[in-house]
XYZ file of C-alpha atoms in Angstrom:
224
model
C 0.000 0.000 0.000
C 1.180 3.557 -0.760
C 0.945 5.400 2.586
C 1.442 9.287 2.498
C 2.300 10.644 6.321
C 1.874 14.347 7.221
C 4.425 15.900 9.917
C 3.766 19.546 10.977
C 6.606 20.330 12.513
C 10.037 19.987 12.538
C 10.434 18.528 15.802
C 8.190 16.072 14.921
C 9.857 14.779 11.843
C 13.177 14.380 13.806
C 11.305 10.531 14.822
C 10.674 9.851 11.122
C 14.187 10.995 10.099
C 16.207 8.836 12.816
C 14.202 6.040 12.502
C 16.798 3.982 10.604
C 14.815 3.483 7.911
C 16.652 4.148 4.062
C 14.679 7.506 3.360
C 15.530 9.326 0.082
C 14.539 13.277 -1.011
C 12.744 14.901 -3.482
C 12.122 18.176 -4.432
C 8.414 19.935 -5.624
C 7.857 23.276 -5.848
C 9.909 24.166 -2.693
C 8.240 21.158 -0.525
C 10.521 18.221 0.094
C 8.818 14.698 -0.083
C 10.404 11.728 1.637
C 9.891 8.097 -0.094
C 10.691 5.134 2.063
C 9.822 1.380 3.120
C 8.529 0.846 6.252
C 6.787 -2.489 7.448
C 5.573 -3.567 3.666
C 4.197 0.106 2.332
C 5.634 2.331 0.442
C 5.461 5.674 2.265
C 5.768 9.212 0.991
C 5.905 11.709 3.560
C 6.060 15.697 3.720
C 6.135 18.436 6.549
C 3.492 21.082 6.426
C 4.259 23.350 9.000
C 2.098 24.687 11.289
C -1.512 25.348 10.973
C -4.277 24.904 8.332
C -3.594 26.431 5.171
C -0.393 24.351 5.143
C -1.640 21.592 6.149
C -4.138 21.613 3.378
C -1.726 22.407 0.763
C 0.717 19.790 1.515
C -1.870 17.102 1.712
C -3.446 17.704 -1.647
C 0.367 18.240 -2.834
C 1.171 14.549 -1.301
C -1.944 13.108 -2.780
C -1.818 14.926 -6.566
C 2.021 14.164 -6.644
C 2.266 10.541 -5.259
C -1.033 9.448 -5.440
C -0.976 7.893 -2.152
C -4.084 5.772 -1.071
C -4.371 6.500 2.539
C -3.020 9.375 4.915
C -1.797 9.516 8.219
C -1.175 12.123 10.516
C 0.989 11.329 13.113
C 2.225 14.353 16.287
C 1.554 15.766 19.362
C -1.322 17.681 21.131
C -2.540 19.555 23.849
C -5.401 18.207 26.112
C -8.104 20.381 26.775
C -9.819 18.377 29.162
C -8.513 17.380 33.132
C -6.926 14.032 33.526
C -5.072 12.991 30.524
C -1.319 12.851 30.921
C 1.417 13.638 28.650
C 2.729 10.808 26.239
C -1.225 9.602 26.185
C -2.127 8.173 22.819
C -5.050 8.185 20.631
C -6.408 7.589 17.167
C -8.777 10.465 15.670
C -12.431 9.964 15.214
C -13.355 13.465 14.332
C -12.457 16.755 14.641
C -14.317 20.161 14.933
C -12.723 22.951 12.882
C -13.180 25.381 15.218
C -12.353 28.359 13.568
C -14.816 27.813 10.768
C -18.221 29.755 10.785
C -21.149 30.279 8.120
C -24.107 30.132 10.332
C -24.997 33.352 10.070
C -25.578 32.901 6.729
C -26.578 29.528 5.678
C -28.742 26.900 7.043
C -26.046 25.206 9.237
C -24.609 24.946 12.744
C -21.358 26.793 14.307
C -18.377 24.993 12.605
C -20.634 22.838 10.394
C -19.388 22.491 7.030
C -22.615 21.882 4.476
C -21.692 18.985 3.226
C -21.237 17.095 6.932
C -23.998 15.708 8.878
C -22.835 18.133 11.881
C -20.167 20.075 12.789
C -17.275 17.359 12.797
C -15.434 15.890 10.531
C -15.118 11.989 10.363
C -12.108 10.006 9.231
C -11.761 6.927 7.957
C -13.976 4.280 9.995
C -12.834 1.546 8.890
C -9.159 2.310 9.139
C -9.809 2.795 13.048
C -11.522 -0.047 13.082
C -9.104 -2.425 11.966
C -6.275 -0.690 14.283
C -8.488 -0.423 17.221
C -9.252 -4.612 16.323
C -5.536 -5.409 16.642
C -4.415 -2.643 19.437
C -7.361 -2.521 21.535
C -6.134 -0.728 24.328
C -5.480 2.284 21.728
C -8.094 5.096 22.585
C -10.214 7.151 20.151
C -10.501 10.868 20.778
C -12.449 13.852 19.587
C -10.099 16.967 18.247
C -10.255 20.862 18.063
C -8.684 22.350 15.180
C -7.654 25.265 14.468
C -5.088 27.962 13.677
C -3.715 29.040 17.107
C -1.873 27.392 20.060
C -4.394 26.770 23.066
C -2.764 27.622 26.002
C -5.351 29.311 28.517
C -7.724 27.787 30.330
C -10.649 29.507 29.619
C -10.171 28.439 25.772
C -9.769 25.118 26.541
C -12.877 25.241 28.369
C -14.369 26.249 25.419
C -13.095 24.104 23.039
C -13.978 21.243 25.246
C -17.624 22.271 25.072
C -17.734 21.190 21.476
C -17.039 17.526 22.863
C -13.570 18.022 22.015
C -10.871 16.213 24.240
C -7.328 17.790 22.652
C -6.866 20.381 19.968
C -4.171 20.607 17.663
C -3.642 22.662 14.450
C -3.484 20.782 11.187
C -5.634 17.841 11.587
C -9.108 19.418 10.461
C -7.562 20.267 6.952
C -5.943 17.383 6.574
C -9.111 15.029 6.844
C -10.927 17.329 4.913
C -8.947 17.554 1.818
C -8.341 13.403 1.972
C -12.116 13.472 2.230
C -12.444 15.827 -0.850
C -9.628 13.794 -2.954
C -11.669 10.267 -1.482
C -8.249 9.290 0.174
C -8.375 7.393 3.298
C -7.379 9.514 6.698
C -5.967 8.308 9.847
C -4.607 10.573 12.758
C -2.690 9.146 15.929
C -1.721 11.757 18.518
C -0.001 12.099 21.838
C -0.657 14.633 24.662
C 2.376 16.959 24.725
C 0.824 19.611 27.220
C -1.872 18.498 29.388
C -4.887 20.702 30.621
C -2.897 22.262 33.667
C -0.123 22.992 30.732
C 1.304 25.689 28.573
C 3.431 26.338 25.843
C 6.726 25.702 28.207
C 5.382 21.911 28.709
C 4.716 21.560 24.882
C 8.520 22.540 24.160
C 9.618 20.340 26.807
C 7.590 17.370 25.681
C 7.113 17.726 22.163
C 10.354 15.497 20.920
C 9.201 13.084 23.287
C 5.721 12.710 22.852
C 6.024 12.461 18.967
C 8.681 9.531 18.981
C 5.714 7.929 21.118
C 3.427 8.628 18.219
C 6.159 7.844 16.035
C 6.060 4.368 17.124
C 2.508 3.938 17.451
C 2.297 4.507 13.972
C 5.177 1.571 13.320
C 2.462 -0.480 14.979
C -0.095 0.818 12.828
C 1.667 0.376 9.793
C 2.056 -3.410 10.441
C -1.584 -4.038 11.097
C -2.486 -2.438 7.655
């Protein structure tokens, strides 16, 4: 299977880069895309860089370019709600784009794009399904995206009123474009800063906490 992974951030694609696997480079436009073997599938990976708009672009560049069948999302995020600890791991059902807003104009709810059933966007099912069949102990979470680190409590209060458990910055656009290109979407992420938690924790944990997501995604891989 062709796999295409999406890294945001640098930090993060420090795990994918020492992982000992034979990576080679290319160059498109000014994006470098990473081609590799890694437990059977061929993977292409890229790093978008923080937020949204990159996000998007570099998924639809992965997809048009390599023609991958299935993305993954691997990183860290921030909990929004009490009691999860750092290096906790999950696999994405859905995530609210938090950020996004028509309702005052069309016949929708806050954060509902039209062509959803509600305000959150789904991945794959049946990807987490299989996963969650061979790693059952492997939790599913609900996600808050959206272009700006959360670090005060009063917005995480907030975002958690959406039903949202962490929040992170890329994974809204990410699933959205694979759903637009019909590509298969899978997220796993691990708590970097917890509720009690700032910015100082994410930089202290963020190495860290995406080798553990690093490696949950080797185990991921071989159950694919």
């Amino acid at each position: 299977m062709k796999i295409g992974i999406i890294i945001a951030i640098e930090r993060e694609l420090k795990s994918f880069l020492e992982s000992g696997h034979d990576i080679t480079e290319e160059t498109v436009g000014n994006k470098k895309i990473y081609h590799t073997e890694m437990y059977g599938h061929e993977i292409v990976a890229a790093l978008s860089g923080y937020g949204e708009i990159d996000a998007a672009a570099t998924t639809q560049l992965l997809i048009t370019h390599t023609g991958c069948e299935v993305v993954i999302n691997f990183g860290v995020a921030g909990a929004i709600v009490p009691g999860l600890k750092v290096d906790d791991i999950f696999l994405v059902e859905k995530v609210c784009h938090y950020d996004y807003d028509v309702s005052p104009i069309d016949p929708v709810k806050k954060h509902q794009y039209e062509e959803y059933e509600d305000e959150y966007i789904r991945l794959d099912a049946g990807l987490r399904e299989l996963v969650m069949e061979k790693l059952p102990s492997v939790r599913t979470v609900t996600v808050a995206s959206g272009d700006r680190f959360v670090d005060k409590t009063e917005d995480k209060e907030e975002l958690a009123s959406l039903g949202c458990q962490i929040c992170d910055m890329e994974i809204a656009a990410i699933a959205r474009i694979c759903l637009q290109n019909s590509v298969r979407c899978l997220s796993i992420k691990c708590i970097s800063d917890t509720y009690e938690g700032d910015g100082g924790d994410f930089n202290t944990n963020v190495i860290r906490s995406a080798k553990v997501a690093f490696d949950m995604l080797g185990e991921v891989l071989k159950v694919l």
